[in-house]
Every structure is written in structure tokens, then in C-alpha cells.
Short mmCIF file of C-alpha atoms in Angstrom, two decimals:
data_model
loop_
_atom_site.label_atom_id
_atom_site.label_comp_id
_atom_site.label_asym_id
_atom_site.label_seq_id
_atom_site.Cartn_x
_atom_site.Cartn_y
_atom_site.Cartn_z
CA MET A 1 6.68 3.38 33.49
CA GLU A 2 5.96 -0.10 32.16
CA VAL A 3 7.00 -0.74 28.58
CA THR A 4 4.64 -3.11 26.67
CA ARG A 5 5.74 -5.51 23.95
CA VAL A 6 4.61 -4.61 20.51
CA LYS A 7 5.13 -5.85 16.96
CA ARG A 8 6.97 -3.53 14.63
CA ALA A 9 8.06 -3.96 11.00
CA PHE A 10 11.50 -2.86 9.84
CA LYS A 11 11.88 -2.31 6.15
CA TYR A 12 15.23 -2.49 4.33
CA ARG A 13 16.45 -2.41 0.74
CA PHE A 14 18.43 -5.33 -0.58
CA TYR A 15 20.26 -6.23 -3.83
CA PRO A 16 19.66 -9.81 -4.94
CA THR A 17 21.90 -11.77 -7.20
CA ASP A 18 20.65 -12.77 -10.58
CA ALA A 19 19.76 -16.25 -9.31
CA GLN A 20 17.95 -14.81 -6.28
CA ALA A 21 16.06 -12.33 -8.39
CA ALA A 22 14.94 -15.09 -10.72
CA ASP A 23 13.83 -17.27 -7.79
CA LEU A 24 11.90 -14.42 -6.18
CA SER A 25 10.25 -13.42 -9.43
CA ARG A 26 9.18 -17.07 -9.94
CA THR A 27 7.78 -17.04 -6.38
CA PHE A 28 5.86 -13.86 -7.01
CA GLY A 29 4.25 -15.42 -10.05
CA CYS A 30 3.32 -18.61 -8.21
CA VAL A 31 1.84 -16.59 -5.36
CA ARG A 32 -0.31 -14.62 -7.79
CA LYS A 33 -1.38 -17.79 -9.58
CA VAL A 34 -2.43 -19.56 -6.37
CA TYR A 35 -4.30 -16.49 -5.19
CA ASN A 36 -6.23 -16.23 -8.44
CA LEU A 37 -7.03 -19.96 -8.57
CA ALA A 38 -8.29 -19.97 -5.00
CA LEU A 39 -10.40 -16.81 -5.58
CA ALA A 40 -11.94 -18.35 -8.69
CA ALA A 41 -12.72 -21.56 -6.82
CA ARG A 42 -14.28 -19.74 -3.93
CA SER A 43 -16.30 -17.48 -6.20
CA GLU A 44 -17.51 -20.42 -8.34
CA ALA A 45 -18.55 -22.39 -5.27
CA TRP A 46 -20.58 -19.49 -3.96
CA ILE A 47 -22.25 -18.57 -7.27
CA LEU A 48 -23.13 -22.08 -8.42
CA ARG A 49 -23.71 -23.88 -5.11
CA GLN A 50 -24.07 -21.13 -2.48
CA GLU A 51 -21.20 -22.74 -0.67
CA ARG A 52 -18.55 -21.02 1.38
CA VAL A 53 -15.01 -22.30 0.90
CA ASN A 54 -12.64 -21.69 3.79
CA TYR A 55 -8.87 -21.70 4.09
CA ASN A 56 -8.65 -25.39 4.89
CA ALA A 57 -10.44 -26.28 1.68
CA THR A 58 -8.23 -24.05 -0.46
CA SER A 59 -5.12 -25.48 1.23
CA ALA A 60 -6.27 -29.00 0.20
CA MET A 61 -6.86 -27.65 -3.32
CA LEU A 62 -3.29 -26.36 -3.41
CA THR A 63 -2.04 -29.81 -2.62
CA ALA A 64 -4.08 -31.22 -5.55
CA TRP A 65 -2.94 -28.45 -7.89
CA LYS A 66 0.72 -29.30 -7.23
CA LYS A 67 0.12 -32.87 -8.37
CA THR A 68 -1.22 -31.89 -11.78
CA GLU A 69 1.13 -31.68 -14.76
CA GLU A 70 -0.14 -28.20 -15.65
CA LEU A 71 0.73 -26.69 -12.22
CA ALA A 72 3.70 -28.84 -11.31
CA TYR A 73 5.92 -25.74 -11.37
CA LEU A 74 4.37 -24.72 -8.03
CA ASN A 75 6.65 -27.30 -6.46
CA GLU A 76 9.70 -25.26 -7.52
CA VAL A 77 9.18 -22.52 -4.96
CA SER A 78 8.68 -22.56 -1.19
CA SER A 79 5.29 -23.73 -0.11
CA VAL A 80 5.11 -21.23 2.76
CA PRO A 81 4.41 -18.08 0.61
CA LEU A 82 1.71 -20.05 -1.15
CA GLN A 83 0.02 -21.02 2.09
CA GLN A 84 0.34 -17.46 3.37
CA VAL A 85 -1.42 -16.00 0.35
CA LEU A 86 -4.32 -18.33 0.99
CA ARG A 87 -4.53 -16.98 4.53
CA HIS A 88 -4.55 -13.44 3.14
CA LEU A 89 -7.41 -14.43 0.85
CA GLN A 90 -9.29 -15.84 3.86
CA THR A 91 -8.77 -12.51 5.65
CA ALA A 92 -10.02 -10.60 2.57
CA PHE A 93 -13.22 -12.63 2.54
CA THR A 94 -13.69 -12.22 6.27
CA ASN A 95 -13.46 -8.43 5.84
CA PHE A 96 -15.86 -8.57 2.93
CA PHE A 97 -18.55 -10.53 4.76
CA ALA A 98 -18.13 -8.14 7.76
CA LYS A 99 -18.65 -5.22 5.29
CA ARG A 100 -15.25 -3.75 6.04
CA ALA A 101 -13.99 -4.16 2.48
CA LYS A 102 -15.04 -4.81 -1.08
CA TYR A 103 -15.08 -8.19 -2.74
CA PRO A 104 -11.54 -9.53 -3.37
CA ARG A 105 -10.19 -8.86 -6.87
CA PHE A 106 -8.00 -10.95 -9.04
CA LYS A 107 -4.31 -10.11 -9.13
CA SER A 108 -2.91 -8.69 -12.36
CA ARG A 109 0.54 -9.70 -13.61
CA LYS A 110 1.45 -6.12 -14.48
CA LYS A 111 -0.37 -4.00 -11.92
CA SER A 112 -0.56 -6.02 -8.75
CA ARG A 113 2.08 -5.64 -5.99
CA LYS A 114 4.88 -8.17 -6.21
CA SER A 115 5.38 -9.68 -2.76
CA ALA A 116 5.83 -12.94 -0.91
CA GLU A 117 5.52 -13.63 2.85
CA TYR A 118 7.75 -16.14 4.65
CA THR A 119 7.21 -17.41 8.20
CA THR A 120 9.87 -18.74 10.54
CA SER A 121 9.90 -22.21 8.97
CA ALA A 122 10.88 -20.74 5.56
CA PHE A 123 13.84 -18.52 6.46
CA ARG A 124 16.99 -18.52 8.60
CA PHE A 125 18.19 -15.42 10.43
CA ARG A 126 21.55 -15.75 12.14
CA ASP A 127 24.29 -13.25 12.85
CA GLY A 128 22.50 -10.52 10.94
CA LYS A 129 22.17 -12.60 7.76
CA LEU A 130 18.82 -13.57 6.28
CA THR A 131 18.53 -16.65 4.03
CA LEU A 132 15.22 -17.58 2.46
CA ALA A 133 13.98 -21.09 1.71
CA LYS A 134 15.25 -22.58 -1.59
CA MET A 135 18.29 -20.23 -1.49
CA THR A 136 21.84 -21.06 -0.59
CA GLU A 137 23.15 -17.51 -0.09
CA PRO A 138 21.84 -14.79 2.25
CA LEU A 139 20.27 -11.62 0.94
CA ALA A 140 22.55 -8.61 0.55
CA ILE A 141 20.55 -6.31 2.83
CA VAL A 142 21.52 -2.72 3.43
CA TRP A 143 21.02 -2.42 7.23
CA SER A 144 20.12 1.30 7.34
CA ARG A 145 19.14 0.97 11.00
CA PRO A 146 19.71 -1.85 13.53
CA LEU A 147 16.98 -4.19 14.69
CA PRO A 148 15.96 -3.95 18.37
CA GLU A 149 18.43 -5.74 20.61
CA GLY A 150 17.42 -9.40 20.94
CA ALA A 151 14.59 -9.12 18.39
CA ALA A 152 14.10 -12.03 16.03
CA PRO A 153 11.80 -11.69 12.98
CA SER A 154 8.69 -13.79 13.06
CA THR A 155 7.64 -12.96 9.52
CA VAL A 156 9.66 -11.78 6.50
CA THR A 157 8.02 -10.16 3.48
CA VAL A 158 9.99 -9.69 0.29
CA SER A 159 8.65 -7.22 -2.33
CA GLN A 160 9.63 -5.40 -5.50
CA ASP A 161 8.20 -2.08 -6.40
CA ALA A 162 7.32 -0.73 -9.84
CA ALA A 163 10.67 0.99 -10.10
CA GLY A 164 12.46 -2.33 -9.79
CA ARG A 165 13.72 -1.81 -6.25
CA TRP A 166 13.82 -4.83 -3.84
CA PHE A 167 12.76 -4.51 -0.20
CA VAL A 168 12.51 -6.87 2.72
CA SER A 169 10.28 -6.21 5.72
CA LEU A 170 11.02 -7.98 9.08
CA LEU A 171 8.20 -8.19 11.55
CA CYS A 172 9.74 -8.30 15.06
CA GLU A 173 8.15 -8.43 18.51
CA GLY A 174 9.93 -6.54 21.25
CA PRO A 175 9.60 -3.88 23.87
CA GLY A 176 7.70 -0.82 22.77
CA LEU A 177 9.25 2.61 22.62
CA LYS A 178 9.53 4.46 25.94
CA PRO A 179 6.95 7.22 26.30
CA LEU A 180 8.37 10.71 26.07
CA PRO A 181 8.38 12.93 29.19
CA ALA A 182 5.02 14.58 29.69
CA THR A 183 4.71 18.23 28.71
CA ASP A 184 2.06 20.91 28.92
CA ALA A 185 2.40 21.95 25.30
CA VAL A 186 -0.73 21.60 23.07
CA VAL A 187 -1.23 22.57 19.47
CA GLY A 188 -4.03 22.87 16.97
CA VAL A 189 -3.44 21.97 13.29
CA ASP A 190 -5.32 23.16 10.20
CA ALA A 191 -4.56 21.38 6.90
CA GLY A 192 -4.53 23.22 3.60
CA LEU A 193 -3.06 23.41 0.14
CA ASP A 194 -1.50 26.90 0.10
CA HIS A 195 0.33 25.85 3.26
CA LEU A 196 0.55 22.17 4.06
CA LEU A 197 -0.18 22.82 7.81
CA THR A 198 -0.95 25.88 9.89
CA LEU A 199 -0.41 25.63 13.64
CA SER A 200 -2.27 27.42 16.37
CA THR A 201 1.04 29.02 17.33
CA GLY A 202 0.91 31.01 14.10
CA GLU A 203 3.56 28.94 12.35
CA LYS A 204 2.81 27.90 8.74
CA ILE A 205 4.52 24.84 7.24
CA THR A 206 5.12 25.20 3.51
CA ASN A 207 3.53 22.74 1.13
CA PRO A 208 6.50 21.27 -0.80
CA ARG A 209 4.26 20.13 -3.76
CA TYR A 210 6.71 17.40 -4.78
CA GLU A 211 4.40 16.06 -7.53
CA ARG A 212 4.14 19.49 -9.10
CA ARG A 213 7.93 19.93 -9.00
CA ASP A 214 8.44 16.80 -11.09
CA ARG A 215 5.32 17.20 -13.19
CA ALA A 216 7.22 18.18 -16.37
CA ARG A 217 9.63 15.25 -16.02
CA LEU A 218 6.75 12.92 -15.32
CA ALA A 219 4.72 14.14 -18.29
CA LYS A 220 7.73 13.70 -20.63
CA ALA A 221 8.36 10.18 -19.40
CA GLN A 222 4.67 9.29 -19.80
CA ARG A 223 4.63 10.60 -23.36
CA GLU A 224 7.71 8.48 -24.18
CA LEU A 225 5.89 5.45 -22.71
CA ALA A 226 2.74 6.15 -24.68
CA ARG A 227 4.73 6.13 -27.94
CA LYS A 228 6.13 2.65 -27.26
CA THR A 229 4.48 -0.37 -28.86
CA LYS A 230 2.24 -2.11 -26.39
CA GLY A 231 3.47 -5.49 -25.20
CA ASP A 232 6.39 -6.86 -23.26
CA GLY A 233 9.14 -5.35 -25.34
CA ALA A 234 12.38 -4.20 -23.73
CA ASN A 235 11.94 -0.54 -24.82
CA ARG A 236 8.46 -0.36 -23.29
CA THR A 237 9.63 -2.00 -20.09
CA LYS A 238 12.47 0.54 -19.91
CA ALA A 239 10.08 3.46 -20.43
CA ARG A 240 7.63 2.10 -17.88
CA ARG A 241 10.40 1.71 -15.32
CA LYS A 242 11.47 5.30 -15.93
CA VAL A 243 7.93 6.53 -15.10
CA ALA A 244 7.87 4.36 -11.99
CA ARG A 245 11.15 5.75 -10.84
CA ILE A 246 9.82 9.32 -10.99
CA HIS A 247 6.70 8.32 -9.05
CA ALA A 248 8.93 6.57 -6.43
CA ARG A 249 11.06 9.74 -6.11
CA ILE A 250 7.99 11.81 -5.49
CA ALA A 251 6.55 9.40 -2.91
CA ASP A 252 9.87 8.97 -1.10
CA ARG A 253 10.43 12.71 -0.70
CA ARG A 254 6.85 13.29 0.41
CA ARG A 255 7.06 10.47 2.95
CA ASP A 256 10.32 11.80 4.31
CA THR A 257 8.86 15.29 4.83
CA LEU A 258 5.79 13.90 6.58
CA HIS A 259 7.93 11.79 8.89
CA LYS A 260 9.96 14.77 9.92
CA ILE A 261 6.89 16.96 10.49
CA THR A 262 4.93 14.32 12.52
CA THR A 263 7.92 13.33 14.63
CA ARG A 264 8.51 16.94 15.51
CA LEU A 265 4.88 17.60 16.43
CA VAL A 266 4.76 14.50 18.65
CA ARG A 267 8.01 15.28 20.41
CA GLU A 268 7.09 18.88 21.14
CA ASN A 269 3.42 18.54 22.16
CA GLN A 270 1.46 16.44 24.55
CA THR A 271 -1.85 16.97 22.70
CA ILE A 272 -2.34 17.54 18.99
CA VAL A 273 -5.71 18.54 17.61
CA ILE A 274 -6.49 17.93 13.98
CA GLU A 275 -9.63 18.10 11.78
CA ASP A 276 -11.45 14.94 10.87
CA LEU A 277 -11.25 15.43 7.06
CA ALA A 278 -13.14 13.15 4.67
CA VAL A 279 -10.24 12.96 2.23
CA ARG A 280 -11.79 10.28 0.03
CA ASN A 281 -14.75 12.50 -0.66
CA LEU A 282 -12.56 15.53 -1.26
CA LEU A 283 -10.72 13.60 -3.95
CA LYS A 284 -13.88 13.51 -6.00
CA ASN A 285 -13.26 17.17 -6.79
CA GLY A 286 -11.62 16.94 -10.21
CA ARG A 287 -9.91 20.27 -9.97
CA LEU A 288 -8.31 19.65 -6.61
CA ALA A 289 -7.78 15.88 -6.52
CA ARG A 290 -4.18 16.11 -7.78
CA ALA A 291 -3.20 18.75 -5.24
CA ILE A 292 -4.99 16.90 -2.36
CA SER A 293 -3.27 13.69 -3.24
CA ASP A 294 0.10 15.50 -3.34
CA ALA A 295 -0.56 16.95 0.14
CA ALA A 296 -1.22 13.39 1.54
CA TRP A 297 -3.40 14.44 4.44
CA SER A 298 -4.44 10.82 5.18
CA GLU A 299 -0.82 9.68 5.38
CA PHE A 300 -0.07 12.64 7.69
CA ARG A 301 -2.88 11.68 10.04
CA SER A 302 -1.89 8.00 10.03
CA MET A 303 1.69 8.80 10.92
CA LEU A 304 0.69 11.22 13.62
CA GLU A 305 -1.66 8.78 15.26
CA TYR A 306 0.70 5.79 15.47
CA LYS A 307 3.66 7.91 16.60
CA ALA A 308 1.48 9.48 19.32
CA GLN A 309 0.54 6.02 20.46
CA TRP A 310 4.14 4.96 20.57
CA TYR A 311 5.34 7.92 22.60
CA GLY A 312 2.39 8.41 24.96
CA ARG A 313 0.87 11.46 23.25
CA GLU A 314 -2.75 12.29 22.43
CA VAL A 315 -4.27 13.06 19.01
CA ILE A 316 -7.81 14.48 18.96
CA ALA A 317 -9.82 14.78 15.75
CA VAL A 318 -12.38 17.60 15.73
CA ASP A 319 -15.71 17.06 14.02
CA ARG A 320 -15.42 18.01 10.31
CA TRP A 321 -18.59 20.10 10.48
CA PHE A 322 -17.17 22.32 13.23
CA PRO A 323 -17.10 25.89 11.69
CA SER A 324 -13.46 26.55 12.61
CA THR A 325 -12.97 29.13 9.80
CA LYS A 326 -16.05 31.35 10.43
CA LEU A 327 -15.73 31.38 14.22
CA CYS A 328 -13.82 34.14 15.96
CA SER A 329 -11.20 32.51 18.18
CA ASN A 330 -11.20 35.59 20.44
CA CYS A 331 -14.84 36.12 21.28
CA GLY A 332 -16.59 33.17 19.75
CA THR A 333 -18.76 35.17 17.29
CA LEU A 334 -19.85 33.12 14.26
CA GLN A 335 -19.64 34.93 10.93
CA ASN A 336 -22.46 34.46 8.45
CA THR A 337 -20.21 33.89 5.40
CA MET A 338 -16.51 33.55 4.82
CA PRO A 339 -15.62 33.52 1.06
CA LEU A 340 -12.46 31.57 0.23
CA SER A 341 -10.88 34.77 -1.21
CA VAL A 342 -10.84 36.24 2.27
CA ARG A 343 -7.51 35.32 3.83
CA THR A 344 -7.63 37.80 6.68
CA TRP A 345 -10.70 39.28 8.30
CA THR A 346 -11.72 41.46 11.25
CA CYS A 347 -14.37 40.35 13.77
CA GLY A 348 -17.22 42.83 13.95
CA SER A 349 -17.87 42.09 17.62
CA CYS A 350 -14.36 42.35 19.18
CA GLY A 351 -12.40 44.05 16.45
CA VAL A 352 -9.60 41.45 16.38
CA THR A 353 -8.06 40.81 12.98
CA HIS A 354 -7.48 37.14 12.11
CA ASP A 355 -5.45 35.16 9.68
CA ARG A 356 -7.91 32.72 8.19
CA ASP A 357 -5.82 29.56 8.67
CA VAL A 358 -4.31 30.50 12.08
CA ASN A 359 -7.80 31.32 13.34
CA ALA A 360 -9.05 27.89 12.21
CA ALA A 361 -6.11 26.13 13.89
CA ARG A 362 -6.82 27.94 17.15
CA ASN A 363 -10.47 27.07 16.96
CA ASN A 364 -9.59 23.42 16.36
CA LEU A 365 -7.35 23.47 19.40
CA ALA A 366 -10.10 24.94 21.62
CA ALA A 367 -12.66 22.46 20.35
CA GLY A 368 -10.26 19.51 20.82
CA LEU A 369 -9.43 20.47 24.38
CA ALA A 370 -13.11 20.75 25.09
CA VAL A 371 -13.69 17.27 23.66
CA SER A 372 -10.82 15.93 25.80
CA ALA A 373 -12.18 17.55 28.95
CA CYS A 374 -15.62 16.06 28.42
CA GLY A 375 -14.20 12.58 27.64
CA ALA A 376 -15.98 12.40 24.31
CA GLY A 377 -14.56 11.16 21.05
CA VAL A 378 -15.00 12.20 17.50
CA ARG A 379 -18.56 11.97 16.32
CA PRO A 380 -18.65 9.66 13.33
CA GLN A 381 -19.57 11.56 10.12
CA ARG A 382 -20.18 9.19 7.21
CA ARG A 383 -23.41 10.68 5.77
CA THR A 384 -25.16 14.01 6.01
CA PRO A 385 -28.78 14.05 7.15
CA GLY A 386 -29.79 14.26 3.43
CA GLY A 387 -27.80 11.15 2.61
CA GLN A 388 -24.95 12.84 0.83
CA SER A 389 -21.35 12.10 1.50
CA ALA A 390 -19.83 14.28 4.22
CA THR A 391 -17.02 16.58 3.12
CA LYS A 392 -15.13 19.55 4.48
CA GLN A 393 -17.43 22.29 5.53
CA GLU A 394 -15.82 24.92 3.27
CA PRO A 395 -14.42 24.90 -0.28
CA LEU A 396 -10.65 24.48 -0.67
CA GLN A 397 -8.38 26.95 -2.45
CA ARG A 398 -7.84 26.07 -6.08
CA GLU A 399 -4.29 24.89 -6.84
CA PRO A 400 -2.35 27.78 -8.34
#
């Protein structure tokens, strides 16, 4: 089977020296400054003169900015990350005019992501050592997994999260992963809050609720932060970093669990059928938003889809309006109502007793296989006939 070449990013943690940390922090600040200046210039040109400013024009502006006394410090860092952020701004405007995204926003010093992107002309990668422009020593990277044999990074992105951890992401082009051997196994999946996932095989995967586990610690840390005097004081910075570490711990554990679940599903099944949930709309429910965010259904689907593409599997999303819960998976009889309090029910036509979630997963599987056989895709559902946002066809269980 032919293996195609793909681009994959490999992310590692590293520990910079004090000099490297200072240089990178300075680079982050310059990147943010150039982005905001270019965004202001493009916005002003459009509002006052109805003129569109492209990347080439902002690149010329950057050259002029460096020559001014006020912005002369931009010369202290590598020019490549500054040029790259202008390209990112161009992409943001392209997506905006194509109605794929909102209007670009200014980057905040405290809230925006700290990152800088280097292309091949701004770094040296030899013998497993990465040295960035303007630096004399390589980064102390923890190589938690090897790069593909013969792969050389084309782009390097350095970032620092809110918890103060440093990461480097290397974009490499190389042979794609070999597809897994084909299998006849198929599975339907129903997402929930009581159980994170219910499979058509009858298996239920427990919802770990990592955010709820650390909620008391998080609340205490947030109260301590709220009592600190606002500003850039050391005590407030220390308290803010403590809150960020708790959030990072929650996100890391959740991501690790989702990776294990999705990898297992992709390895064991040729076809995986899921429900096309409108998670963004579901988050508007104030009582359930926290629990839905903790379940991370969107991240689960994203992982499942790209891993299936890597390994030659198929993921089918069933229309969100399909009545999977109220439909008998044995005889196909549609029930008139199905209150959320009913967790098991008996079909009046065939007499089969169903577990609510297992029945929904089996119906999703049957519907997905029918879609696959007909060669049809998921019917886009952005708005209901009445113009309201589409959501899941049934209410969700309230978080206990």
C-alpha cells in the first residue's frame, strides 16, 4: 500500500537558560507589537480610505518601523518571527473576508498566547540539537519521542503557556503512517455526561470529570488570586501562575485520556459512527456548559477524525436530528416521548428492553452504515427551519 508524505508537528518541552528565556520573552513582545501595529494600520486604511493593505505593504511598514527611534528595539530580535506574524495576520484577514472567521483582534500582553515561529533560515538543527537565531547555545529539549527517521523540521514554533512551561513544536514532512490492517469491526458511539461514551457493543466508558475533581483546589487558588492587589506584583504573578498550573493539569489529564480512547477505537474498528453534535450551541446552556466543556466532545471528535485518516479508518457522523434515543433498535418503532429520567425502557411493539444510551449507540451505528452504503455524507445542520440554532434533539442530563 502506497504511503503518502504528510506534514506532522512534534511538540516537546524544553528548559531554557535565563538568557534564552529573556531573549524569547523579548521576541514574544516584539511579535505581539508588530501584529498590533499592522492590524491597526490595516484597520485604519480600510476605515478612512476604503483601502485594503496586503502582506507586502505591512512588510514594508515593518522595515520603516525598525528605522524609527521609538521601535528600534525590534532590531534586537530575529526578523523571521516578525515576518511570520505578518503572514498570520494576512491569513486572518483572508479568512475574515471569506466569512470563515471573525475580524482579527488585537493581542493582549497578559491574555494572548506567547509564541514565535521560525522558518529554516532562522534556526539550525544538527545532530538532534536545535539552535535558534540570535542564540549561541541549543535549546535543552526533552526528546520524549524521536522524530521520524530522516525528517528535518521546516518550521519551529516556540511557545510558553500560562503555567510558565516552555514548548517547541517542530513541523516535519515525511512518510505518513502505514494504514492498519483492514477489519470487519464497526462500532457506534453515543456521547453523554453520565458516561463519557457509550458503545454499541454495550460498553460504557466512564466520564473522569477531571475539572470537577480539582474544582475545590481551583476555587481556592482563584480566591487567593482575587485577594491579590491588581497589577504586576510578584505575589499576584505567583498566584496567577498557580491557577494556570491547575488548569494545565486538568487539560493534560483530559487530553491524555482522550488520546487513549480514540487510539483504541481506531485500532479496533474499521468504521466508527458518531453523532454530529452542535457543541457550541450546547455550551449556551448555563447549567451544563461546565460539564460539557469538561467532557470535551469536540476534541474527542477531532482526535478521532485525524487518527482515522492516518490509519485508513472511516468516521461517519450521523445527522444530529436523527432520533436515536426514541427509536427501537430492534424493530424500528419510534416512541412518542422519551423523558430524560427514563434510563431503561421497553418497546411496546417487540417487547425488548433497552438501555437508553446503548440503544442510541446502536441506532447511530445502523444509521451510519446506511449512510456509508448510500455514499452520502452528513447533511449540514447550521440552522433549523425556523432560523434557530441547531442543537441536540434531546435535553442532556443535568450534572450531578
